[in-house]
Amino acid sequence: MDKNVQRIRDIQYCGEMGGVVPDINHAATTTFLDPDDMDKVFRGEIQDHYLYSRHSNPTVNMFSKKLAAMENMPAAIGVASGMAAIACAVEQILIDGGHIVSSNTIYGGTYALFNNILTKRGIKVTFVNPSDVKAFEEAITPDTKLIYTESVSNPLLAISDLSSLGNLARKNGIKLVVDNTFTPLIITPAKYGADVVIHSCTKYLSGAGDLIGGAICSDKEFIDSLRDLNTGMAMLYGPVMDPRVAYILYSRLDHLHLRMKAHSNCTMYLVDKMKEEGVKGVIYPGLQEHPQHELMKEMVNVGYGFGGMITLDCGTMEKAKKLAQLLQEEQFGLFAVSLGFSRTLMSCPSASTSSEIPEDEQEKIGLKPGLIRFSIGFTGDDEVMANRFLTCYRQVCAE
Ligand SMILES: *Cc1c(COP(=O)(O)O)cnc(C)c1O
């Protein structure tokens, strides 16, 4: 190898020929020079030899390493989707069965996985109010293996007291698993004792609405267990991240901090304008009126703001849909599921992304049918966007 390339590699792993970005490693399988070495890899005696891309891929590993550093975690693994990350992480911890104490306001797909699949396989789940640490504590049994929550919940934007939940997990010798999809860089769950941090990379980490991906961050032992040849959920269910996707995500992590600040700033601007106008039913953790604003303030990494998610209660689903449709026509945003895109996305979660949660349960947790969930984008002029919103709002909701 060229001496200079070797030197560059020593400084920072990058492109094979010294490029400033990594090469994408497309290989499905890896050549062994000594046949005995292959057996050693299967016996676990050699750790650092690539084998097969479902087990480990250099490009996916590069992305994973960078994300782990961002989340203050020793290790990570990129997988095919956020749901793959959740399913693999949770089932790995529950490999011998057990009990989950989970927040009751979680992503609809996670709720469905827990409630409709895992419970049918003998795993018990207790759902509790994410703002109520005592409820988590009281739900823990000798069978409990993990506490599951989202830093900022989807779609109700309840804040989890991660520090208290971390202490609770440690006291009981169980794992705290945190879905940090809504707040990358804004909240660092590892600082508060999270053992496993999950991302849907489809959202803010991508930022461009053009890929599906997920990741699990944890200690090296847990990440190794996920890719264990005989018992690893990521290895044996096989939801790998494509190296091309890993490459894209690797690059986009470089400007994630700029994007998160832009999302937060644009959202705060809009929320302030809503407040001036007297818009009722706005939920945003950056508002003093948010019941856990102080807790959020304590947890956030200063300078990143309070995120880009808002919910607005329009009173009825009819009004919510009418407003969202008008907002789309007036080019305030797009009516689509998902979040973390550069442009504003809107949906009515009650009948869509949270429809997996039964109606009576929705009512109990305060998920009202008239809710619109906004993922505020940063394209367009703030003032123009705020005016578009207010004009539509006056037309539909202000009588
Ligand atoms: C979207 C989302 C998921 C699922 O991620 P996918 O990449 O769509 O599989 C999980 N948790 C939260 C909070 C989400 O918003």
PDB file of N, CA and C and ligand atoms in Angstrom, residues 80-84 86 107 110 148 150 152 154 179 181-182 198-203 212-214 338-339 373, ligand 1:
ATOM      1  N   ALA A  80     -31.765  -2.574   9.750  1.00  0.00           N
ATOM      2  CA  ALA A  80     -32.549  -2.195   8.574  1.00  0.00           C
ATOM      3  C   ALA A  80     -33.608  -1.127   8.830  1.00  0.00           C
ATOM      4  N   SER A  81     -34.082  -1.011  10.064  1.00  0.00           N
ATOM      5  CA  SER A  81     -35.143  -0.036  10.367  1.00  0.00           C
ATOM      6  C   SER A  81     -35.186   0.207  11.867  1.00  0.00           C
ATOM      7  N   GLY A  82     -35.929   1.229  12.255  1.00  0.00           N
ATOM      8  CA  GLY A  82     -36.114   1.481  13.683  1.00  0.00           C
ATOM      9  C   GLY A  82     -36.813   0.313  14.358  1.00  0.00           C
ATOM     10  N   MET A  83     -37.809  -0.248  13.685  1.00  0.00           N
ATOM     11  CA  MET A  83     -38.526  -1.388  14.271  1.00  0.00           C
ATOM     12  C   MET A  83     -37.609  -2.593  14.421  1.00  0.00           C
ATOM     13  N   ALA A  84     -36.701  -2.800  13.451  1.00  0.00           N
ATOM     14  CA  ALA A  84     -35.737  -3.905  13.569  1.00  0.00           C
ATOM     15  C   ALA A  84     -34.857  -3.680  14.787  1.00  0.00           C
ATOM     16  N   ILE A  86     -35.641  -1.996  17.545  1.00  0.00           N
ATOM     17  CA  ILE A  86     -36.433  -2.217  18.763  1.00  0.00           C
ATOM     18  C   ILE A  86     -36.656  -3.710  18.993  1.00  0.00           C
ATOM     19  N   TYR A 107     -44.306   4.851  20.239  1.00  0.00           N
ATOM     20  CA  TYR A 107     -44.574   4.669  18.807  1.00  0.00           C
ATOM     21  C   TYR A 107     -45.567   3.511  18.601  1.00  0.00           C
ATOM     22  N   THR A 110     -44.191   0.041  18.008  1.00  0.00           N
ATOM     23  CA  THR A 110     -43.584  -0.557  19.202  1.00  0.00           C
ATOM     24  C   THR A 110     -44.681  -1.114  20.106  1.00  0.00           C
ATOM     25  N   TYR A 148     -38.754   0.240  29.300  1.00  0.00           N
ATOM     26  CA  TYR A 148     -38.726   0.768  27.939  1.00  0.00           C
ATOM     27  C   TYR A 148     -39.427   2.125  27.896  1.00  0.00           C
ATOM     28  N   GLU A 150     -39.454   6.294  25.637  1.00  0.00           N
ATOM     29  CA  GLU A 150     -38.928   7.215  24.627  1.00  0.00           C
ATOM     30  C   GLU A 150     -38.545   8.503  25.355  1.00  0.00           C
ATOM     31  N   VAL A 152     -38.574  11.592  24.473  1.00  0.00           N
ATOM     32  CA  VAL A 152     -39.733  12.454  24.276  1.00  0.00           C
ATOM     33  C   VAL A 152     -40.733  11.596  23.514  1.00  0.00           C
ATOM     34  N   ASN A 154     -43.816   9.806  21.506  1.00  0.00           N
ATOM     35  CA  ASN A 154     -44.513   9.915  20.238  1.00  0.00           C
ATOM     36  C   ASN A 154     -45.973   9.489  20.440  1.00  0.00           C
ATOM     37  N   ASP A 179     -35.739   4.876  23.416  1.00  0.00           N
ATOM     38  CA  ASP A 179     -35.859   5.254  22.009  1.00  0.00           C
ATOM     39  C   ASP A 179     -35.645   6.767  21.935  1.00  0.00           C
ATOM     40  N   THR A 181     -35.312   8.609  19.147  1.00  0.00           N
ATOM     41  CA  THR A 181     -35.577   9.042  17.770  1.00  0.00           C
ATOM     42  C   THR A 181     -35.956  10.518  17.645  1.00  0.00           C
ATOM     43  N   PHE A 182     -36.733  11.039  18.618  1.00  0.00           N
ATOM     44  CA  PHE A 182     -37.203  12.430  18.531  1.00  0.00           C
ATOM     45  C   PHE A 182     -36.120  13.441  18.893  1.00  0.00           C
ATOM     46  N   ILE A 198     -31.890   3.556  21.264  1.00  0.00           N
ATOM     47  CA  ILE A 198     -32.362   3.128  19.946  1.00  0.00           C
ATOM     48  C   ILE A 198     -32.690   4.335  19.080  1.00  0.00           C
ATOM     49  N   HIS A 199     -32.408   4.205  17.784  1.00  0.00           N
ATOM     50  CA  HIS A 199     -32.823   5.239  16.830  1.00  0.00           C
ATOM     51  C   HIS A 199     -33.547   4.625  15.660  1.00  0.00           C
ATOM     52  N   SER A 200     -34.600   5.310  15.206  1.00  0.00           N
ATOM     53  CA  SER A 200     -35.059   5.110  13.852  1.00  0.00           C
ATOM     54  C   SER A 200     -34.240   6.103  13.032  1.00  0.00           C
ATOM     55  N   CYS A 201     -33.283   5.602  12.251  1.00  0.00           N
ATOM     56  CA  CYS A 201     -32.423   6.483  11.446  1.00  0.00           C
ATOM     57  C   CYS A 201     -33.186   7.082  10.277  1.00  0.00           C
ATOM     58  N   THR A 202     -34.385   6.532  10.049  1.00  0.00           N
ATOM     59  CA  THR A 202     -35.274   7.030   8.996  1.00  0.00           C
ATOM     60  C   THR A 202     -35.624   8.494   9.210  1.00  0.00           C
ATOM     61  N   LYS A 203     -35.573   8.954  10.455  1.00  0.00           N
ATOM     62  CA  LYS A 203     -36.107  10.256  10.824  1.00  0.00           C
ATOM     63  C   LYS A 203     -35.000  11.319  10.786  1.00  0.00           C
ATOM     64  N   ILE A 212     -34.739   4.053   4.886  1.00  0.00           N
ATOM     65  CA  ILE A 212     -35.221   3.418   6.119  1.00  0.00           C
ATOM     66  C   ILE A 212     -34.011   2.805   6.801  1.00  0.00           C
ATOM     67  N   GLY A 213     -33.854   3.085   8.085  1.00  0.00           N
ATOM     68  CA  GLY A 213     -32.720   2.515   8.818  1.00  0.00           C
ATOM     69  C   GLY A 213     -32.957   2.590  10.313  1.00  0.00           C
ATOM     70  N   GLY A 214     -32.191   1.813  11.057  1.00  0.00           N
ATOM     71  CA  GLY A 214     -32.296   1.827  12.514  1.00  0.00           C
ATOM     72  C   GLY A 214     -30.951   1.550  13.139  1.00  0.00           C
ATOM     73  N   SER A 338     -44.169   9.946   9.316  1.00  0.00           N
ATOM     74  CA  SER A 338     -42.724  10.118   9.503  1.00  0.00           C
ATOM     75  C   SER A 338     -42.408  11.541   9.992  1.00  0.00           C
ATOM     76  N   LEU A 339     -41.146  11.782  10.252  1.00  0.00           N
ATOM     77  CA  LEU A 339     -40.714  13.029  10.881  1.00  0.00           C
ATOM     78  C   LEU A 339     -39.230  13.224  10.640  1.00  0.00           C
ATOM     79  N   ARG A 373     -50.042  16.052  14.552  1.00  0.00           N
ATOM     80  CA  ARG A 373     -48.632  16.036  14.936  1.00  0.00           C
ATOM     81  C   ARG A 373     -47.840  16.706  13.815  1.00  0.00           C
TER      82      ARG A 373
HETATM   83  C1  LIG B   1     -40.563   5.876  13.192  1.00  0.00           C
HETATM   84  C2  LIG B   1     -40.298   5.472  14.573  1.00  0.00           C
HETATM   85  C3  LIG B   1     -39.924   4.154  14.873  1.00  0.00           C
HETATM   86  C4  LIG B   1     -39.842   3.078  13.816  1.00  0.00           C
HETATM   87  O1  LIG B   1     -38.802   3.312  12.924  1.00  0.00           O
HETATM   88  P1  LIG B   1     -38.763   2.739  11.419  1.00  0.00           P
HETATM   89  O2  LIG B   1     -37.466   3.214  10.894  1.00  0.00           O
HETATM   90  O3  LIG B   1     -39.948   3.296  10.701  1.00  0.00           O
HETATM   91  O4  LIG B   1     -38.849   1.247  11.524  1.00  0.00           O
HETATM   92  C5  LIG B   1     -39.636   3.865  16.194  1.00  0.00           C
HETATM   93  N1  LIG B   1     -39.735   4.788  17.166  1.00  0.00           N
HETATM   94  C6  LIG B   1     -40.094   6.056  16.910  1.00  0.00           C
HETATM   95  C7  LIG B   1     -40.164   7.035  18.026  1.00  0.00           C
HETATM   96  C8  LIG B   1     -40.401   6.446  15.613  1.00  0.00           C
HETATM   97  O5  LIG B   1     -40.778   7.713  15.369  1.00  0.00           O
END
